[in-house]
Short mmCIF file of C-alpha atoms in Angstrom, two decimals:
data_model
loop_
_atom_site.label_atom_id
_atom_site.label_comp_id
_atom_site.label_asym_id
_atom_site.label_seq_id
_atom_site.Cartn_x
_atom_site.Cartn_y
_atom_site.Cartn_z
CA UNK A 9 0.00 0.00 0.00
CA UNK A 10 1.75 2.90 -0.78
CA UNK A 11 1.38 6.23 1.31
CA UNK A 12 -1.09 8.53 -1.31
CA UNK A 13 -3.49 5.55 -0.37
CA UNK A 14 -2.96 6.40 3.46
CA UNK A 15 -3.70 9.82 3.50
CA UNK A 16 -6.89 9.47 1.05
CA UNK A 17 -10.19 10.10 2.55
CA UNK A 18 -12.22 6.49 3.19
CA UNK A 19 -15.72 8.12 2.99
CA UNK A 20 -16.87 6.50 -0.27
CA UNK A 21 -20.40 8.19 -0.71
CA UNK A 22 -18.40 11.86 -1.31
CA UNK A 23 -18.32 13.17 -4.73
CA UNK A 24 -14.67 14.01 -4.28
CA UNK A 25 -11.72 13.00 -2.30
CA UNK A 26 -9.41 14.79 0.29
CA UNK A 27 -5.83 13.86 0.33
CA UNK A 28 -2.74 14.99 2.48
CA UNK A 29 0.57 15.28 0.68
CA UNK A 30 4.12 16.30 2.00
CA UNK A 31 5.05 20.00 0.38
CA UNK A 32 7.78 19.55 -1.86
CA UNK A 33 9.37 23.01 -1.50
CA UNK A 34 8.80 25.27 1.47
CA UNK A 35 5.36 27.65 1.65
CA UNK A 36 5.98 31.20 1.02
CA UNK A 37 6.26 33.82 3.98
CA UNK A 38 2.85 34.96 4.49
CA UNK A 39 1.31 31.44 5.08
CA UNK A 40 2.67 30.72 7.94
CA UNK A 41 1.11 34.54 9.32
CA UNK A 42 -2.38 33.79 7.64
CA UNK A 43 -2.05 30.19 9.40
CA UNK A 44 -1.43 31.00 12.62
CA UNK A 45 -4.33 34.10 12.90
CA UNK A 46 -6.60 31.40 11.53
CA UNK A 47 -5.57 29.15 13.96
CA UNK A 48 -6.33 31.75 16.83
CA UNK A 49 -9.72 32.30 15.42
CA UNK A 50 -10.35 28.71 15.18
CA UNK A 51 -9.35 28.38 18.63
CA UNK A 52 -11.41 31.33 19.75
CA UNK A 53 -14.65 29.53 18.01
CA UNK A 54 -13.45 25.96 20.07
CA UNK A 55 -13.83 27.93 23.09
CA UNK A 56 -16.39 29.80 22.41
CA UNK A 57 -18.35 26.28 22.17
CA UNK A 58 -17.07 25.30 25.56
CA UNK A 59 -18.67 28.15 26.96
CA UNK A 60 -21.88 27.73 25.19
CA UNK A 61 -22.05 24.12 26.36
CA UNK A 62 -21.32 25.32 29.63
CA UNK A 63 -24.38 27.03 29.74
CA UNK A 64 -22.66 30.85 29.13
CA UNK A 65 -22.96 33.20 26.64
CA UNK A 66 -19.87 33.33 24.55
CA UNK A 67 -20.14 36.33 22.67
CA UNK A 68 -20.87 38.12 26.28
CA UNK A 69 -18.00 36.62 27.59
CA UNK A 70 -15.81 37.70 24.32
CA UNK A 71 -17.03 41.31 24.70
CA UNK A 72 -16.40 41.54 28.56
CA UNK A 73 -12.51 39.90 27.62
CA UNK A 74 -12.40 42.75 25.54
CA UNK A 75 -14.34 45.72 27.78
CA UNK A 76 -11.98 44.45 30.82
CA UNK A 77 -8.87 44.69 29.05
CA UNK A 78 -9.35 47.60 26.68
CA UNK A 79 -12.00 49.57 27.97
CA UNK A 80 -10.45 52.54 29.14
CA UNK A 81 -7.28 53.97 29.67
CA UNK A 82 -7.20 52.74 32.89
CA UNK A 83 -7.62 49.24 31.73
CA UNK A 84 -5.30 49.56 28.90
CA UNK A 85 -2.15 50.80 31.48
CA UNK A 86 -3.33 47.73 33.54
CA UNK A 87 -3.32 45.23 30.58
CA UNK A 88 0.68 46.48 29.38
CA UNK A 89 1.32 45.69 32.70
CA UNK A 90 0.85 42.24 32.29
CA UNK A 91 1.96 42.57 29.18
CA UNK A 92 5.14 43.60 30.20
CA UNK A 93 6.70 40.55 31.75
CA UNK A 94 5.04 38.57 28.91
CA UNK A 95 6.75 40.66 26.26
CA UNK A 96 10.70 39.85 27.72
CA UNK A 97 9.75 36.24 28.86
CA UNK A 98 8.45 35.82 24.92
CA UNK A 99 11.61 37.74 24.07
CA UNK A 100 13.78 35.05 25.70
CA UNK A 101 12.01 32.22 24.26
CA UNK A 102 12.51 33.69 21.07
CA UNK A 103 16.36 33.57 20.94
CA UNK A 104 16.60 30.81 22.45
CA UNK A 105 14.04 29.12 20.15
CA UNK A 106 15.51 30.43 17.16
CA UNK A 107 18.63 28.06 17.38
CA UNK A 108 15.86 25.47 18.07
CA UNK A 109 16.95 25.21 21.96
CA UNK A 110 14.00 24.43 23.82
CA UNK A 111 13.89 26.72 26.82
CA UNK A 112 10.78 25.67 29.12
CA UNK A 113 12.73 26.83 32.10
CA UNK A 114 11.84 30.84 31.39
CA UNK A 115 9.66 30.03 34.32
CA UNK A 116 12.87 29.25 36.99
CA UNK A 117 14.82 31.87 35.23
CA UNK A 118 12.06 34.65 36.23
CA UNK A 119 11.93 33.58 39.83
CA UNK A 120 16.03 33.81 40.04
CA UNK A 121 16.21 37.13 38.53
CA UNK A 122 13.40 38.32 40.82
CA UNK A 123 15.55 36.82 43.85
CA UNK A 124 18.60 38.21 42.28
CA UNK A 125 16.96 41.80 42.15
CA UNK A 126 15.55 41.24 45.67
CA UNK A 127 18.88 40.95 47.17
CA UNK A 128 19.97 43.73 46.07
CA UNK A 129 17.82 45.44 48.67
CA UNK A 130 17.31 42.76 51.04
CA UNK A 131 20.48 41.53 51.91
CA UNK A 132 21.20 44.53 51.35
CA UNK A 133 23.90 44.82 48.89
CA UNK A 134 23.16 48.74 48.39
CA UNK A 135 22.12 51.16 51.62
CA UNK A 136 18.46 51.90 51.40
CA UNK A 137 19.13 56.02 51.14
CA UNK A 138 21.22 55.48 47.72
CA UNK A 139 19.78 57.02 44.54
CA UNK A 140 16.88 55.29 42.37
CA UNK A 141 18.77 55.40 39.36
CA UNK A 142 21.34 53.26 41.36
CA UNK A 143 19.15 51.05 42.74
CA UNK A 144 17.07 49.95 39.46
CA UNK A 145 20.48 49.95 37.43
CA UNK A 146 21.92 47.40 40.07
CA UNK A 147 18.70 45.26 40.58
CA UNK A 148 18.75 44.82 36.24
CA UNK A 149 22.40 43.38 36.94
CA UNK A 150 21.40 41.23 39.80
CA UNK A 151 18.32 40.36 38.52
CA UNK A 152 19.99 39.53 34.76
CA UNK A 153 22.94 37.18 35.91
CA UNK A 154 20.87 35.31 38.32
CA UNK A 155 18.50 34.50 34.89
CA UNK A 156 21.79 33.77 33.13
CA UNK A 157 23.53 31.41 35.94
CA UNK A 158 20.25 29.32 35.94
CA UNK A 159 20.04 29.18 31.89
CA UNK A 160 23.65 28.29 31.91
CA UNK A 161 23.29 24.74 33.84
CA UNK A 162 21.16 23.58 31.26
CA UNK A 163 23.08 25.18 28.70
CA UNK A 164 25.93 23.26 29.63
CA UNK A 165 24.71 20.18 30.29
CA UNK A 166 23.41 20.10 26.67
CA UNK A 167 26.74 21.06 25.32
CA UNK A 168 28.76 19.04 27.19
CA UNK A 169 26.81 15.89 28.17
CA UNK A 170 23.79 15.75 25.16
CA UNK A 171 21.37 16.04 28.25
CA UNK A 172 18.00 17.63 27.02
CA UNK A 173 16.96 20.43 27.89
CA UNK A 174 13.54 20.40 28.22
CA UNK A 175 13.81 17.73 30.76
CA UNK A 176 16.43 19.86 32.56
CA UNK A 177 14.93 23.14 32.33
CA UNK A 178 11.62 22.16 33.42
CA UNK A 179 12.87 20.63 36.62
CA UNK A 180 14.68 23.58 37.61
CA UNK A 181 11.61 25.27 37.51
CA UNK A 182 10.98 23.46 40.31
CA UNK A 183 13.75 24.06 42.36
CA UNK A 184 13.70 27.32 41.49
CA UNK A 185 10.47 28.09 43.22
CA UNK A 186 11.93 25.85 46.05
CA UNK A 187 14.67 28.57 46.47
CA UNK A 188 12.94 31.51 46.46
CA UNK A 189 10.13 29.92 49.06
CA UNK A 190 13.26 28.81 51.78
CA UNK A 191 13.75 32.56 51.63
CA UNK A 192 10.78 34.32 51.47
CA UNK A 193 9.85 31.64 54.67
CA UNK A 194 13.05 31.23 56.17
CA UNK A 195 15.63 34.07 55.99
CA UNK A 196 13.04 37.50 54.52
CA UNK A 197 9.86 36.51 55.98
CA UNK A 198 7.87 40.10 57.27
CA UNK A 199 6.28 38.40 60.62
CA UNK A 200 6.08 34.85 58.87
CA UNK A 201 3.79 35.29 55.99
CA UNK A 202 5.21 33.96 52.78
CA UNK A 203 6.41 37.72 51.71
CA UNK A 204 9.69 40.04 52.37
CA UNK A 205 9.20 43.35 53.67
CA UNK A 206 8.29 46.36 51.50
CA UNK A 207 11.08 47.68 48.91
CA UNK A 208 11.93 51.22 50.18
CA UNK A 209 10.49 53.87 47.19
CA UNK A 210 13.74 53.91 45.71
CA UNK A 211 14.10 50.56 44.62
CA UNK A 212 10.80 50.75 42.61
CA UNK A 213 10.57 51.33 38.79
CA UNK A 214 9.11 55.05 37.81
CA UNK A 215 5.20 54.64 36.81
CA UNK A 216 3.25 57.04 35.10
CA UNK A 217 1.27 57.45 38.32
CA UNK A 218 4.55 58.82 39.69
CA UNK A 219 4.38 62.21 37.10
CA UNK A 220 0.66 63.10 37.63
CA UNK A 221 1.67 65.88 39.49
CA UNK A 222 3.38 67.40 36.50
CA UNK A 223 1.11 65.43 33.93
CA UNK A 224 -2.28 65.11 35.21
CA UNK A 225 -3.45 62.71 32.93
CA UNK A 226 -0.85 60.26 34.13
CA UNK A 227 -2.81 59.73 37.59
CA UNK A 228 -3.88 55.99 38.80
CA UNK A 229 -1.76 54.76 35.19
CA UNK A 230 0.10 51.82 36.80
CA UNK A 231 2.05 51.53 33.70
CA UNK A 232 5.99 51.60 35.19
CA UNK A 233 9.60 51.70 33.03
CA UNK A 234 9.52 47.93 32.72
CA UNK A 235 7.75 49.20 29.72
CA UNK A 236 10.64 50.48 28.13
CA UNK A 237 13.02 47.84 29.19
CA UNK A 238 10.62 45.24 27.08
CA UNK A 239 11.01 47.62 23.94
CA UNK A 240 14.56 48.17 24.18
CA UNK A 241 15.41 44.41 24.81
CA UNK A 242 12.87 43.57 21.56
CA UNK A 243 15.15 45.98 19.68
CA UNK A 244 18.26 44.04 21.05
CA UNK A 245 17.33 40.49 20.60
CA UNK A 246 16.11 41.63 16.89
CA UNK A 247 19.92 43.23 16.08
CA UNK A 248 21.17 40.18 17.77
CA UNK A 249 19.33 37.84 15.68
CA UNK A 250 19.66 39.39 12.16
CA UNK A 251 22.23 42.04 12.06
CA UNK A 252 24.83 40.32 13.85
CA UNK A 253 27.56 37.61 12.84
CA UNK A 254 26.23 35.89 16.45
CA UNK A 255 22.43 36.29 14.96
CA UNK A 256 23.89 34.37 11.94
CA UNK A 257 25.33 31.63 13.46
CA UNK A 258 22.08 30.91 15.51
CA UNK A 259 19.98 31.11 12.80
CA UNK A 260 22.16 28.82 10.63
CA UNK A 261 22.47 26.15 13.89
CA UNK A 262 18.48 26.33 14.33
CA UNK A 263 17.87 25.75 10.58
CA UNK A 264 20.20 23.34 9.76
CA UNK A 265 22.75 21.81 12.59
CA UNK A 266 24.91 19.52 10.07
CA UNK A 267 25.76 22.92 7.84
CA UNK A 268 26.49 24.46 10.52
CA UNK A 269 28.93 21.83 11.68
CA UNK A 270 30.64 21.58 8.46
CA UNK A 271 30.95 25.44 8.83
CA UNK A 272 32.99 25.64 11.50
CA UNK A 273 30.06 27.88 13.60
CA UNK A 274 31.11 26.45 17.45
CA UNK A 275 27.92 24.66 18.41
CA UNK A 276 28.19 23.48 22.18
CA UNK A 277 29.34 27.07 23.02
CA UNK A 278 26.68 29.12 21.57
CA UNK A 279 24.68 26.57 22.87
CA UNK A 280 25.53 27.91 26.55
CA UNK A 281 25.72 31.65 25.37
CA UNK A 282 22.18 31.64 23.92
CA UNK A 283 21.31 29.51 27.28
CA UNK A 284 22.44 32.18 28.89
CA UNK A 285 20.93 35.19 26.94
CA UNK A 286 17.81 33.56 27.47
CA UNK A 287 18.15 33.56 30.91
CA UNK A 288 18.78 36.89 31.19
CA UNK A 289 16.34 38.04 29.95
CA UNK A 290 13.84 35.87 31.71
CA UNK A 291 15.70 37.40 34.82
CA UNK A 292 14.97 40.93 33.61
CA UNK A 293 11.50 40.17 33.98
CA UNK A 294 11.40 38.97 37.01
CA UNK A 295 12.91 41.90 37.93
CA UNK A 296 10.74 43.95 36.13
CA UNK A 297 7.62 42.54 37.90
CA UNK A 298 9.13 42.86 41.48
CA UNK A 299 10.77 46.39 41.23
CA UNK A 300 7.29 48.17 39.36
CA UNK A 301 4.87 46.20 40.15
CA UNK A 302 5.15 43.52 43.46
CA UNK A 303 7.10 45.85 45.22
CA UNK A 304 8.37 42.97 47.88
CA UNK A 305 9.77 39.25 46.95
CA UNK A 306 6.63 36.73 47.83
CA UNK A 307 5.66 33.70 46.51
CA UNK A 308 3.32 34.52 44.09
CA UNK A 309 4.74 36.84 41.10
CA UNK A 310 3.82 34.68 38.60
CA UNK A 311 0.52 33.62 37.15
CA UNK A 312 2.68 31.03 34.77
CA UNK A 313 4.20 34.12 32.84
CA UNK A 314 7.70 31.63 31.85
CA UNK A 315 4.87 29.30 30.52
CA UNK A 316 3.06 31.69 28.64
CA UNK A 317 5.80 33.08 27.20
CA UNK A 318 6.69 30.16 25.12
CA UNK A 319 2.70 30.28 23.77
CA UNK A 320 3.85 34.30 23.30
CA UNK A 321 7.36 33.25 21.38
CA UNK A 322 5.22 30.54 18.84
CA UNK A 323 2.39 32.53 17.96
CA UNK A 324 4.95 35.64 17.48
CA UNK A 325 6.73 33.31 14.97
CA UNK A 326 9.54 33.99 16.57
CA UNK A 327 9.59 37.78 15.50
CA UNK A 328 11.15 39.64 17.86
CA UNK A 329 8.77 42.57 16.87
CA UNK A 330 5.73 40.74 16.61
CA UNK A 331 5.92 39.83 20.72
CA UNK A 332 5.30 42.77 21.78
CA UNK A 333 1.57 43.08 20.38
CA UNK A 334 1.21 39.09 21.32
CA UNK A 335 1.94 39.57 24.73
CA UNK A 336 -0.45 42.81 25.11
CA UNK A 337 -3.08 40.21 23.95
CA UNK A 338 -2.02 37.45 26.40
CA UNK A 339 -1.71 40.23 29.09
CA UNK A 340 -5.51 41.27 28.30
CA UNK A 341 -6.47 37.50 28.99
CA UNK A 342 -4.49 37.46 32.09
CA UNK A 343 -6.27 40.54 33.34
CA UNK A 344 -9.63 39.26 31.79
CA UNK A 345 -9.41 36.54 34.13
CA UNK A 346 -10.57 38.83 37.49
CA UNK A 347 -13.05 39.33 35.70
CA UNK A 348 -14.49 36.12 34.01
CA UNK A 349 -16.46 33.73 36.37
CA UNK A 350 -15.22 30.73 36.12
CA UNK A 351 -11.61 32.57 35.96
CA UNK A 352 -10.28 29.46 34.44
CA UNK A 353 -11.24 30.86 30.85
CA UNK A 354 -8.99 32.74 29.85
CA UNK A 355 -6.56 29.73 30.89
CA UNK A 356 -7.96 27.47 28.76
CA UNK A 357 -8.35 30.07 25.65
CA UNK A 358 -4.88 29.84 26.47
CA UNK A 359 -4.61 25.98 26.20
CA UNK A 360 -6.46 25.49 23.69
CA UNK A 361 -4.66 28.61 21.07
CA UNK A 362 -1.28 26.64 21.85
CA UNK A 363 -2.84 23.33 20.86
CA UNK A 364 -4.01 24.93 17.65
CA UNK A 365 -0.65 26.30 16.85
CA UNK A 366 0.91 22.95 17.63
CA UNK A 367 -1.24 21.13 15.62
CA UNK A 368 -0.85 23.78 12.59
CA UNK A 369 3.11 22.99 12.11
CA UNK A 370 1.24 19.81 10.39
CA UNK A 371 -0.27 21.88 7.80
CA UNK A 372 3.39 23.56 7.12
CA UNK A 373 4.46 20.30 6.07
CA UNK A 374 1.83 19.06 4.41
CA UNK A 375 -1.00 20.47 2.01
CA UNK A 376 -4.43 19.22 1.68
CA UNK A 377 -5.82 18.69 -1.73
CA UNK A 378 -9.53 18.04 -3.04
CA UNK A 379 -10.07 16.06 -5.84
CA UNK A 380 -13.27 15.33 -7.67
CA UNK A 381 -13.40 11.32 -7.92
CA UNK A 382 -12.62 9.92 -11.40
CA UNK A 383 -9.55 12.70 -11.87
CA UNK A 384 -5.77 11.61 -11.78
#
């Protein structure tokens, strides 16, 4: 039986026939873009069913997603907000992604730059009277090599010893969280809750909030600098990947490892460098959360954000440009969820947009063609 006969439709009584065959030479650019926003609408139409056979209104619930998240102005600084960590974590799948490393341990990597940044001013590394602008720059460093450390373990063990990484970096998610609770419960606990103490003024990012005195209009926006930390890095990680000799060598790696072998480009080591970008950057977010918007180092600063960042990386095809406005929409499901009863919607709109985009790689590989029975 050869493999055209597999893939042929088996429902006889159709006038025609549907049949699956591998693509012979790649699809052109703006496929892969039309396929993945259908993909998102499909998914949007799966869940809307869920709701409706839920008993809910899905077209109410859609609209109050959308009202919640978008609303106002107010809203809109609220949903960046969650945007923002979103945007860097997606950033740092991205690279890492791009040389076809598979870094699920963004996750670990945010709570180690948030501890990183936290003991800055816990420990305290810095006295708590020194200047903002000292503070925040000192926190990013903190906060940034604790994200690389922890990307470099698994970077290295895949260089070195072949181990993978997804196994790795998903179990030092776990740890991770492991280390920052001993401290939050053990060595920083405020009166034995599961928090530090407050972060003096100083140590927090700017928000627009801050400048209403001078700006009125910029009263009750939570909005902070993390903001422009996400842009610049997007800028960064885009330079990186395609107008630098570094950015050439991970894209040739992630495309096609044996070339890239034959060429000389040093594998195993940018193997632990892009580990390590990655982990930066992770880090930066979790510093970024803390310093504008948590304000203290507790247990929970993230809703899954290392998770969804991955989901935020794939459907942003890997563009570093194209996160940003994917993680604003992630961040408006996020903040959706306070509002949404059951609040486990906007998870599994979540869920079920990844399993979409998953399942669509299948349709970059293969096309679908209709035939009228009787034709060759």
């Amino acid at each position: 039986m050869n493999k055209s006969a597999l893939t042929r439709s088996k429902a006889n009584w159709l006038p025609f026939t549907v049949e699956l065959e591998p693509r012979l030479t790649p699809p052109p650019g703006w496929f892969s873009w039309v396929l993945t926003i259908g993909m998102v609408i499909f998914a949007l139409l799966i869940g809307a069913l869920v709701i409706a056979f839920a008993g809910g209104n899905p077209w109410a619930a859609y609209s109050h997603i959308a009202r919640s998240s978008f609303g106002s102005i107010g809203v809109l600084s609220d949903t960046l907000v969650k945007a923002i960590p979103l945007m860097i974590v997606g950033l740092a799948c991205t690279i890492a992604f791009r040389m076809r490393i598979w870094n699920i341990g963004a996750e670990g990597q945010f709570f180690l730059g948030a501890f990183g940044a936290s003991a800055v001013v816990l420990t305290p590394i810095l006295p708590a009277d020194s200047p903002q602008w000292l503070f925040i720059l000192t926190m990013l460093i903190f906060g940034m090599a604790a994200g690389a450390i922890w990307g470099f373990i698994p970077g290295y063990l895949k260089a070195k010893f072949k181990v993978n990484e997804v196994i790795s970096t998903l179990m030092l998610n776990y740890i991770a969280v492991s280390w920052n609770n001993y401290w939050i419960y053990a060595v920083w606990t405020e009166g034995g809750f599961q928090m530090s103490k407050m972060f003096p003024r100083n140590a927090w990012l700017p928000r627009l909030t801050d400048f209403a005195d001078r700006v009125p209009a910029f009263g009750g926006l939570t909005v902070h600098f993390g903001l422009i930390l996400a842009l610049i890095a997007a800028v960064v990680v885009w330079l990186i990947l395609y107008r630098s000799q570094w950015g050439y060598e991970i894209r040739v790696v992630g495309d096609n490892p044996p070339t890239a072998n034959y060429a000389g480009i040093p594998i195993a080591r940018n193997t632990v460098l892009v580990m390590m970008l990655s982990g930066a950057l992770a880090g930066l977010a979790g510093m970024s959360e803390i310093s504008g918007v948590v304000h203290r180092l507790q247990g929970a600063i993230s809703p899954g954000y290392g998770y969804t960042g991955i989901i935020v990386a794939w459907l942003a095809k890997l563009n570093p440009f194209a996160v940003i406005p994917v993680a604003i929409f992630f961040g408006a499901l996020i903040l959706a969820g306070r509002e949404i009863q059951p609040s486990g919607i906007p998870k599994m709109i979540q869920g079920i947009i990844l399993v979409c985009l998953i399942a669509s790689d299948f349709l970059m590989r293969y096309e679908i063609r209709i035939r009228r029975k009787g034709e060759a």
